[in-house]
Short mmCIF file of C-alpha atoms in Angstrom, two decimals:
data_model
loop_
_atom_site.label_atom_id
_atom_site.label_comp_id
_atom_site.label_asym_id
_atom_site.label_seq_id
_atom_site.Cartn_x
_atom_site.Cartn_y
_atom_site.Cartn_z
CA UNK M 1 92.92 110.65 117.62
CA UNK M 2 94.38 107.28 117.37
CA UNK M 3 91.38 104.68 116.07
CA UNK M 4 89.92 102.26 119.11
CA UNK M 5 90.60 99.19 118.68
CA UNK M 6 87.95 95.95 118.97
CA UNK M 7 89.54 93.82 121.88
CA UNK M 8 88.72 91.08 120.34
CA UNK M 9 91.11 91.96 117.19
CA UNK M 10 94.91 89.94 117.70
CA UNK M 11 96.51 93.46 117.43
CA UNK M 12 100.16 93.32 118.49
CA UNK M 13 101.28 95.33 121.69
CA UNK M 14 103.39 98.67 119.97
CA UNK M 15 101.58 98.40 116.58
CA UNK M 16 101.91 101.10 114.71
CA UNK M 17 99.61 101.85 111.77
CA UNK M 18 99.87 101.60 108.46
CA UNK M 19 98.43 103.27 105.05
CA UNK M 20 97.51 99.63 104.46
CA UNK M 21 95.05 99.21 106.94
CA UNK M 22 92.62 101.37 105.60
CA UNK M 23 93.28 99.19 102.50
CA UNK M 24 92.51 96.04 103.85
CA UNK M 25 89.53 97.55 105.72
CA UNK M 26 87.48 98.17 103.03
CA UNK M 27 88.70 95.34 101.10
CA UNK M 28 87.47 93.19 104.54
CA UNK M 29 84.22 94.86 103.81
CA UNK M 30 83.95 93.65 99.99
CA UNK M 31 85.50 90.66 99.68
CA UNK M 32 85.46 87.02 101.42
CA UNK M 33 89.04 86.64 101.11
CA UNK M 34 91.66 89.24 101.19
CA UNK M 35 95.01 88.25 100.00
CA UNK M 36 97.84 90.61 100.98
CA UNK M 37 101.09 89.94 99.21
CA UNK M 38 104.79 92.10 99.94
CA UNK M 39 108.38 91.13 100.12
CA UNK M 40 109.68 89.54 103.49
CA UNK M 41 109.97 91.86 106.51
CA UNK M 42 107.31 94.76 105.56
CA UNK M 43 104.78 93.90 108.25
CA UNK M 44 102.44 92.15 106.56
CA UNK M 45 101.74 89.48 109.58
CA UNK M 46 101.53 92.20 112.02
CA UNK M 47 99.32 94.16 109.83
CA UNK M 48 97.06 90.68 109.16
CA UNK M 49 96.93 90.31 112.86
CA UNK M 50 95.60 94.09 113.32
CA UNK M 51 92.55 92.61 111.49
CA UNK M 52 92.06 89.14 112.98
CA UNK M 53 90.22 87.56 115.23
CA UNK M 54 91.95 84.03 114.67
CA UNK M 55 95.46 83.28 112.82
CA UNK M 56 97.39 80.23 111.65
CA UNK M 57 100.93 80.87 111.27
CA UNK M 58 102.41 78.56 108.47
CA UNK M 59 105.82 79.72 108.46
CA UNK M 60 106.35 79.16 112.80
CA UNK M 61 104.29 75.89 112.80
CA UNK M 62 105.34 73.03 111.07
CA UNK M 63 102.44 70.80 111.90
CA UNK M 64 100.23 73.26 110.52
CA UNK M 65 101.90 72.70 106.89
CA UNK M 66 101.17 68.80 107.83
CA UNK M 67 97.91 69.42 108.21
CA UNK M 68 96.92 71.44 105.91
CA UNK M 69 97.75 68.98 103.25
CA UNK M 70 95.58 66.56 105.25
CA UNK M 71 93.16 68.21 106.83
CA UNK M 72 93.34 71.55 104.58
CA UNK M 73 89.46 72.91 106.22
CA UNK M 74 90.25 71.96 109.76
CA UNK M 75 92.93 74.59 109.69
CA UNK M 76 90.71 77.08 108.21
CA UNK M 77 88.28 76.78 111.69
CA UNK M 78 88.67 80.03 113.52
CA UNK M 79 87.00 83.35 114.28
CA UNK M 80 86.56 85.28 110.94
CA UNK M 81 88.74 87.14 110.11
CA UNK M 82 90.97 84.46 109.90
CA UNK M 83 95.07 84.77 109.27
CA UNK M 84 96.74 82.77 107.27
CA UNK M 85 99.86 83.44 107.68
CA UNK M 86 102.82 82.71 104.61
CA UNK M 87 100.10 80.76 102.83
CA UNK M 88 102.42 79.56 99.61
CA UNK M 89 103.41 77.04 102.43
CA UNK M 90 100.53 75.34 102.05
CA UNK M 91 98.77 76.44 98.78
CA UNK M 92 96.59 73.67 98.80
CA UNK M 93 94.72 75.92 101.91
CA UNK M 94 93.67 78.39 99.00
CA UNK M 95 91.06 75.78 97.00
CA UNK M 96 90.09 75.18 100.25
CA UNK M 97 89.10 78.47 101.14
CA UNK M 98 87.81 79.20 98.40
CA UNK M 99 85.42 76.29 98.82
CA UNK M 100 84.61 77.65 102.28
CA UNK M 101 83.29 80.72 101.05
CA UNK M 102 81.66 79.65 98.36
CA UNK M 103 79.43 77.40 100.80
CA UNK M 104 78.83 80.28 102.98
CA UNK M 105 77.56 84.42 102.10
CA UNK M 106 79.43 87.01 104.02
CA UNK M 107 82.83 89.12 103.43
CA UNK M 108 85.73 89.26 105.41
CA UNK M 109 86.41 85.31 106.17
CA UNK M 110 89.97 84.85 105.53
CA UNK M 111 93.00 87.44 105.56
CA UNK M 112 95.91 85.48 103.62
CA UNK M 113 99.17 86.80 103.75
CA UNK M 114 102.62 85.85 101.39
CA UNK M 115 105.76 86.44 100.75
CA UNK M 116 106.00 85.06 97.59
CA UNK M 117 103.67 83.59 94.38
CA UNK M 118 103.24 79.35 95.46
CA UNK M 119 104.96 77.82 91.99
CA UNK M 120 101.43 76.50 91.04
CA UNK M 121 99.84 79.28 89.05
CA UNK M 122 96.79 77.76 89.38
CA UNK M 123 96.12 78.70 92.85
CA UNK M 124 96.78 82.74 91.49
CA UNK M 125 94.41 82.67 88.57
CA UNK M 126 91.11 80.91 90.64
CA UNK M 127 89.91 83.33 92.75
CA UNK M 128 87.93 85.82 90.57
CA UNK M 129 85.09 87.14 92.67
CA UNK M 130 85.89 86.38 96.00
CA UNK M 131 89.46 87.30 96.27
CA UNK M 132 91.03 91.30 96.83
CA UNK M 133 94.69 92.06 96.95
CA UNK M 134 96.10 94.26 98.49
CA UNK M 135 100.37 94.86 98.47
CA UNK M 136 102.26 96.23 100.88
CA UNK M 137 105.59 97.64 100.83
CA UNK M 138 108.15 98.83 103.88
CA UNK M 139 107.24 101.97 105.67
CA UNK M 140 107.01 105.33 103.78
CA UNK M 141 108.46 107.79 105.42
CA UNK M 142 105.10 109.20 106.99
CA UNK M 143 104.20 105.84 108.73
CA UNK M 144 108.03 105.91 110.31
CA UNK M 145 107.33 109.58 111.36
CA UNK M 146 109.82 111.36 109.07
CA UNK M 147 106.87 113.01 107.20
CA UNK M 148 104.75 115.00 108.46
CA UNK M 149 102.06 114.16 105.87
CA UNK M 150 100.58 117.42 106.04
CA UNK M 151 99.81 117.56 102.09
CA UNK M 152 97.71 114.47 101.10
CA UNK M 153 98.37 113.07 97.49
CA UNK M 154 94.59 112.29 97.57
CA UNK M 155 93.96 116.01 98.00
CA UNK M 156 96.77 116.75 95.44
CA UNK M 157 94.94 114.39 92.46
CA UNK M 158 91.35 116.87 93.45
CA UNK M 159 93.74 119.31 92.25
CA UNK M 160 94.10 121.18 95.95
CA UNK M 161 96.88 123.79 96.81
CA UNK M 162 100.22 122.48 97.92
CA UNK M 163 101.50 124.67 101.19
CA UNK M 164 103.33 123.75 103.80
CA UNK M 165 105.63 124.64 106.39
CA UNK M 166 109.06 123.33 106.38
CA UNK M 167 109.38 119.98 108.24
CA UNK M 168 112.04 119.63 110.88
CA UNK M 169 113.59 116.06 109.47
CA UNK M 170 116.21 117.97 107.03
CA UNK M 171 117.68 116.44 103.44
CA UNK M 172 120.61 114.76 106.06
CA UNK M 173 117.90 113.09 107.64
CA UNK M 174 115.79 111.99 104.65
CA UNK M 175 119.26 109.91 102.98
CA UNK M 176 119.81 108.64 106.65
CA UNK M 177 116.19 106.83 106.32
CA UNK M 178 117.03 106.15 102.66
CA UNK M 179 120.06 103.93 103.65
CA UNK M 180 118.23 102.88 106.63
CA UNK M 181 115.19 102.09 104.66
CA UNK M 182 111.32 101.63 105.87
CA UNK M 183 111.63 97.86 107.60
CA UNK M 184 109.92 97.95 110.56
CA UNK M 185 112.62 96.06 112.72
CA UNK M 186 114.66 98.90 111.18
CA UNK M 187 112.97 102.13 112.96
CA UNK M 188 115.49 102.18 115.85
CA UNK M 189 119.02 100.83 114.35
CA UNK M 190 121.99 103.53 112.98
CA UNK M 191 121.89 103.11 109.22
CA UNK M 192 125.12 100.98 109.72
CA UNK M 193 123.45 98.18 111.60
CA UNK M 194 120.44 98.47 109.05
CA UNK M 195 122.51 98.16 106.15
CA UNK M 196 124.32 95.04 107.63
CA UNK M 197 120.83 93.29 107.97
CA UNK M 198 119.89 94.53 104.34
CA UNK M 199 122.87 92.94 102.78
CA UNK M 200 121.93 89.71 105.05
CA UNK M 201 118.36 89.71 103.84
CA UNK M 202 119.79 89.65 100.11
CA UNK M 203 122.20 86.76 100.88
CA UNK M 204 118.98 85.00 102.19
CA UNK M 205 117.01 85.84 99.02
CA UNK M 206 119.62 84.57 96.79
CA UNK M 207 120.14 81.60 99.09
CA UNK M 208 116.94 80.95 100.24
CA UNK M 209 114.07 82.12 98.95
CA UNK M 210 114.39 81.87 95.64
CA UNK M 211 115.08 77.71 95.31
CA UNK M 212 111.52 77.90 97.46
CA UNK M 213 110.28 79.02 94.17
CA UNK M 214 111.21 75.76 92.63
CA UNK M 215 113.79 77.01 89.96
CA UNK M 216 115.31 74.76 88.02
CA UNK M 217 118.51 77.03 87.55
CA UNK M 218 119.67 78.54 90.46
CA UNK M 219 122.95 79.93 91.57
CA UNK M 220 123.38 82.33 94.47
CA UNK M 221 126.59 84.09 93.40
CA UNK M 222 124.25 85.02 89.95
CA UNK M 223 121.67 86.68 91.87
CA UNK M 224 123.83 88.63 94.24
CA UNK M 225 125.81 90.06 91.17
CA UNK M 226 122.47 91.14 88.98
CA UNK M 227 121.15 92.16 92.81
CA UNK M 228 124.71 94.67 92.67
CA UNK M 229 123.53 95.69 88.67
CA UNK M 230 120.00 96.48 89.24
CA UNK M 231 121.24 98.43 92.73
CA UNK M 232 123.75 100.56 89.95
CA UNK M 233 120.99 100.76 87.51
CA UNK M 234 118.15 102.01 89.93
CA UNK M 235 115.59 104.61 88.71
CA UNK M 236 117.11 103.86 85.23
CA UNK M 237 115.61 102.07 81.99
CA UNK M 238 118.82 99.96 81.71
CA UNK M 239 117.64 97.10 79.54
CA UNK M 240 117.56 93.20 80.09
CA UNK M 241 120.38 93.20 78.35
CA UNK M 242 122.83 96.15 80.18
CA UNK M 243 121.91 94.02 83.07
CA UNK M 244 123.08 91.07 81.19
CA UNK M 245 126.60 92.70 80.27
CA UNK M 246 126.77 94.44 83.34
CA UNK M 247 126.99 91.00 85.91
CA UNK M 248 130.73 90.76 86.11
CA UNK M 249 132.39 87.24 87.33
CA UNK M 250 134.25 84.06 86.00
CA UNK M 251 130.90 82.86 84.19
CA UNK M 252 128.47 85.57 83.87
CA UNK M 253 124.89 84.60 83.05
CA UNK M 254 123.17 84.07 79.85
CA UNK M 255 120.43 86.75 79.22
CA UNK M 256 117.90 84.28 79.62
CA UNK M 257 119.50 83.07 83.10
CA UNK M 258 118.96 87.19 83.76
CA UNK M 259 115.53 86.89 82.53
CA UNK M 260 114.65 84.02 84.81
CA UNK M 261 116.24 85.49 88.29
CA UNK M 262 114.68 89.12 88.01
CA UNK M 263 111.04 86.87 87.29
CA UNK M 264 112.17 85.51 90.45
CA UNK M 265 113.01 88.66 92.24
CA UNK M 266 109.71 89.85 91.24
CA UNK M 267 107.94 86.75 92.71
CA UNK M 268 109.54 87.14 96.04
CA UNK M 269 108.58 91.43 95.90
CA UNK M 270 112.35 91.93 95.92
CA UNK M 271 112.49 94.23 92.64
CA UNK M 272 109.48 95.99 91.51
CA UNK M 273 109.65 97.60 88.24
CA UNK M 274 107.71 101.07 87.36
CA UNK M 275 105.80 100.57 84.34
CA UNK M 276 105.41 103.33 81.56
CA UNK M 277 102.33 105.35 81.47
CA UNK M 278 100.39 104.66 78.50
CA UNK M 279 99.33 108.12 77.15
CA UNK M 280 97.65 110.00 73.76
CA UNK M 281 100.18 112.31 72.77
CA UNK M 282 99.56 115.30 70.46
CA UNK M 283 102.64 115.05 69.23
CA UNK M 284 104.70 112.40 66.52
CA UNK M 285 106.64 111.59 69.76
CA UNK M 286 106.80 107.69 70.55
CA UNK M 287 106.29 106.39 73.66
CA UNK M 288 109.42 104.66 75.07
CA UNK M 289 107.75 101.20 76.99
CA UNK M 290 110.83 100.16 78.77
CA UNK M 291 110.20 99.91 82.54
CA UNK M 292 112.66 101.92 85.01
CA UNK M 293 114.41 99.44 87.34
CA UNK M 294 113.46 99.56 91.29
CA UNK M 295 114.38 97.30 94.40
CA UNK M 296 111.15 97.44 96.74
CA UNK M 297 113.33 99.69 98.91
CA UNK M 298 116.08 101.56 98.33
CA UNK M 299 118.25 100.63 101.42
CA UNK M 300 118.86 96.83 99.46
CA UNK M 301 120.34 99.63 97.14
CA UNK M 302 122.56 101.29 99.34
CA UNK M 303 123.64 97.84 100.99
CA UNK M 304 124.02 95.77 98.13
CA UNK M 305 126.53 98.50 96.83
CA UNK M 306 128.04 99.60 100.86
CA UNK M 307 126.68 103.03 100.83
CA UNK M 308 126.08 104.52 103.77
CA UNK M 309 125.10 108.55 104.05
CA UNK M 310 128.90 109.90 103.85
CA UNK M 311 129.15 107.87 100.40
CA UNK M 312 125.96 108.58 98.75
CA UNK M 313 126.80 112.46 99.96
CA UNK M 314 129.83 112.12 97.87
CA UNK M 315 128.15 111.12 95.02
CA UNK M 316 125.06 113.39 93.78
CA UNK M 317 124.05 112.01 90.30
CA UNK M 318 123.54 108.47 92.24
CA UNK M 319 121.86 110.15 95.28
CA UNK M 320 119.46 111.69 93.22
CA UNK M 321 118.80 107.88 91.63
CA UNK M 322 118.65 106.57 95.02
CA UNK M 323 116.39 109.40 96.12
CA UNK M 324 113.80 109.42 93.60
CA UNK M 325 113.62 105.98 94.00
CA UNK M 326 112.59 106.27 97.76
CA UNK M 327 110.22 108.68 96.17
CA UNK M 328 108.41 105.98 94.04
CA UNK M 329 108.47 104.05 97.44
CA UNK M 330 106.14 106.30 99.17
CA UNK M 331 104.13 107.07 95.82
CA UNK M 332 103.07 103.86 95.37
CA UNK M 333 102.42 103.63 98.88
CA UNK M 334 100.09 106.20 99.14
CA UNK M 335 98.52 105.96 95.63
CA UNK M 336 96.93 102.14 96.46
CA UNK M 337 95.29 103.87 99.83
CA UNK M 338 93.96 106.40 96.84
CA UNK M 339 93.07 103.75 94.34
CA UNK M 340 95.38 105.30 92.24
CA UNK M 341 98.71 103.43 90.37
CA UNK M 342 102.26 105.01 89.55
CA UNK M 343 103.99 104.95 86.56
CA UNK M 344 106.79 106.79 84.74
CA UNK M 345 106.59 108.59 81.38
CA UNK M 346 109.15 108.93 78.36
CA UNK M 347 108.78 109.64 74.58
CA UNK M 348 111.43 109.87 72.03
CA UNK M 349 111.67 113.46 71.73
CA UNK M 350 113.99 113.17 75.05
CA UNK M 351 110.84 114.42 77.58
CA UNK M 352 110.39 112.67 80.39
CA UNK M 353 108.17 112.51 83.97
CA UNK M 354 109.97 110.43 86.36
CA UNK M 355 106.15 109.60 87.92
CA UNK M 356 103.10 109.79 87.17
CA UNK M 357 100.35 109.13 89.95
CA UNK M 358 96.91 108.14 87.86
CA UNK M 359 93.85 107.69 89.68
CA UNK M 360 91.14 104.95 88.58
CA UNK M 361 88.90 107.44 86.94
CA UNK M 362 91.52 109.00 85.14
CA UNK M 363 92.88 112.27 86.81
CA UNK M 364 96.47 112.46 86.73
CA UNK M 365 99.44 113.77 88.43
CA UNK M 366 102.80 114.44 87.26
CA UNK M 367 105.89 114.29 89.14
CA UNK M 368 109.39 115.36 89.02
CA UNK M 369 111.70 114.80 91.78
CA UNK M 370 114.95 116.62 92.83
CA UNK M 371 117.29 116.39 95.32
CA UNK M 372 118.50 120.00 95.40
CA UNK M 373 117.04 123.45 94.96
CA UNK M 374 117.19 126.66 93.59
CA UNK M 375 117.94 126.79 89.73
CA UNK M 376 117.96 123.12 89.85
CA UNK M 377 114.06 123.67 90.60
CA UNK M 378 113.67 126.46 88.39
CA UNK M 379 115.10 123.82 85.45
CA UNK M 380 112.76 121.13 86.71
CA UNK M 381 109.63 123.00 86.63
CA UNK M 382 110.52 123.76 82.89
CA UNK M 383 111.45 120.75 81.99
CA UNK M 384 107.67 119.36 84.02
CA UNK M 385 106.04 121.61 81.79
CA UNK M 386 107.06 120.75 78.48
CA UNK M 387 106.60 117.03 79.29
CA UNK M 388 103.17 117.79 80.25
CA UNK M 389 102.82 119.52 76.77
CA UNK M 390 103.00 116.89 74.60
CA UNK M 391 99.96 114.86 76.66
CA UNK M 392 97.10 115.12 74.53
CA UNK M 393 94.68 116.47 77.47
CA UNK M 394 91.75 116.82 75.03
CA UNK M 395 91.66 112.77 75.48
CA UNK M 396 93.26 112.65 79.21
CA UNK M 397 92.27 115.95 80.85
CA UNK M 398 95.12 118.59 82.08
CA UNK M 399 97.17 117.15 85.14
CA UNK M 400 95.49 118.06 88.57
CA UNK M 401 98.91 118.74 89.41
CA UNK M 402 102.52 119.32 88.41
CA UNK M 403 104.68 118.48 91.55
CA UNK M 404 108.11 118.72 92.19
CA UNK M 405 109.12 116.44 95.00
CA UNK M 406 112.28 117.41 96.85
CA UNK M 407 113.96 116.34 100.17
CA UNK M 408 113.34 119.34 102.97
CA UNK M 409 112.21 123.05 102.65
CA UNK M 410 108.69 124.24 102.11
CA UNK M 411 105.71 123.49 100.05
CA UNK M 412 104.44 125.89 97.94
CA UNK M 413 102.81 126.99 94.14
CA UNK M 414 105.46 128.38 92.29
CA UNK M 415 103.94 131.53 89.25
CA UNK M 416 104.22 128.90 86.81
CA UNK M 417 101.88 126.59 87.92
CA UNK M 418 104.48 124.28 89.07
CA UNK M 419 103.97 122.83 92.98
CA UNK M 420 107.02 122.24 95.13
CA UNK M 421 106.35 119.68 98.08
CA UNK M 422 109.18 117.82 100.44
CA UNK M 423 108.64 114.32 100.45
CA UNK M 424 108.81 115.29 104.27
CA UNK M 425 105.39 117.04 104.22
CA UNK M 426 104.07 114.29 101.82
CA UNK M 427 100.82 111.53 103.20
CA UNK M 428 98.72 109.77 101.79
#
């Protein structure tokens, strides 16, 4: 039963929803201000209008940047909620706002949306206690309608029973979407037409977006060549460094000029490393801390490298990176609607969890995804296990689940204890 809408809400004709608006709902209900930050192109001023009742669009009026630095409060008059639309435009409108509340008692005043961290950390770091963020990220694959999102992952950290019935969207379709990736202007194009507007949108980061930032050193060619490393290097723990070496051209960059562009990448929500899980181990295994590498989608992936579905077909052991990165996509996705967080796990005896979804109050999931089936499961499920054997669950509990995540078929509890779920039947 689709949710009625208030009429007096800006909702945009053909909206449709997202995991994130049950995020920013409650956060509307907590907080005065509610900042929601994503890379370019996700929906996040759609999503802000869903929520409105008033909006100021920085980035399609250019008087409005005028006047907020002269009349910063004047452009903050509106119903409540109120958009502000690409706010590190005008960062000067955050003090403002936060004066605003501060003079007045209430939640749910200002929705402010960005594309990127304003160069002034100052206006990040003053906000405590009347500020929520929420992120959001292109579409997962249930709010395009490739999953069915039969099997929550809130009901899978309670610990409930994974079943069910084989989707129709098959592993063909699943790397179609992949390359196609979850951008809402995207829903309707062929993956070629897709991929020709990813590899635009990373010409226009590299061109564009990040001299907004206000870096000093800045050279487009460099960023579209470490873009073309991290896409080889995806779902991997390749090192600063490998990255480094791995740029190719007439004058690669320094390390440091590597350091300073994926900071950048970050800033704009372009590249969004997973973080390792921070675990008690029972074991003398040591926790490896390196991040894996991940674009914010994996179609930038596929573009920034010209694979469409007959190429990444052709090439399994970088399908499955490509895949289980669109996996993390949709995990991290889901988990914020859960107040949960994602991260990956590795120790130095050579086991690994490519995710691990952790809830707030500590319950845990572990994840292992692959792309094919049969004894490739059977080895995954093994290989699941004996990760999850050297967590010391005296300290963290025992996992509420241990899911493998493939690409079609059925979802089911294996004899061992193991679940097997499609990311097809996957919701949030």
């Amino acid at each position: 039963m689709p949710k009625v809408v208030s009429p007096d809400l800006l909702t945009p004709a053909g909206y449709r929803p997202r995991v994130a608006d049950s995020v920013l709902t409650e956060a509307l209900r907590s907080s005065p201000i509610v900042v929601v930050d994503g890379a370019r192109g996700v929906g996040k001023s759609w999503t802000g209008l869903r929520h409105a009742r008033s909006e100021v669009r920085l980035d399609r009026d250019p008087g409005a940047v005028e006047s907020a630095a002269l009349a910063p409060v004047r452009l903050l008059q509106g119903e409540r909620p109120r958009l502000v639309d690409e706010w590190q435009l005008a960062p000067s409108l955050w003090n403002s706002a936060r004066s605003v509340v501060d003079a007045e008692t209430g939640v749910g005043h200002f929705i402010f949306t960005g594309s990127a961290h304003p160069p002034d950390d100052s206006t990040r770091h003053s906000g405590a206690g009347r500020v929520m963020r929420v992120r959001m990220r292109p579409m997962s694959l249930a709010e395009s309608g490739e999953s069915t999102g039969d099997v929550s992952l809130g009901a899978l950290l309670q610990g409930s029973e994974c079943s069910a019935a084989a989707p129709q969207a098959s592993a063909a379709d699943v790397v179609e979407a992949l390359c196609r990736g979850g951008w809402p202007r995207h829903l309707s194009m062929p993956a070629p037409r897709a991929r020709a507007l990813c590899r635009a949108y990373l010409q226009e980061v590299s061109r564009a977006d990040i001299p907004r930032l206000g870096r000093t050193r800045h050279r487009p060619d460099g960023v579209l060549r470490l873009l073309a490393s991290l896409s080889r290097n995806i779902a991997t723990v390749a090192a600063t460094s490998t990255l480094a070496e791995d740029v190719a051209g007439d004058t690669p960059p320094s390390r440091e000029a590597v350091t300073e562009y994926l900071e950048a990448l970050r800033m704009i929500y372009v590249v969004e490393d997973l973080p390792a899980w921070s675990v008690h181990l029972r074991s003398r295994a040591r926790l490896r801390r390196s991040p894996k590498r991940h674009l914010v989608d994996p179609s930038l992936a596929a573009a920034t490298l010209g694979a469409g579905p007959e190429r990444l077909w052709r090439d399994p052991g970088y399908l499955g990176q490509a895949f289980e990165s669109l996996v993390v996509r949709d995990l991290r996705i889901y988990a914020e609607a859960n107040e949960a967080s994602v991260h990956h796990y590795r120790d130095s005896n050579g086991h690994e969890l490519d995710a691990v979804v952790q809830h707030a109050d500590g319950r845990w999931m572990a994840v292992e995804v692959k792309l094919g089936s049969g004894a490739r499961l059977d080895e995954a499920a093994r290989s699941i296990t004996k990760a999850c054997e050297q967590i010391d669950v005296r300290r963290m509990g025992p996992p509420s689940k241990k899911l493998l995540i493939t690409a079609s078929g059925y979802g089911y509890e294996r004899p061992d204890g193991v679940s097997v779920l499609p990311l097809t039947a996957l919701g949030s």
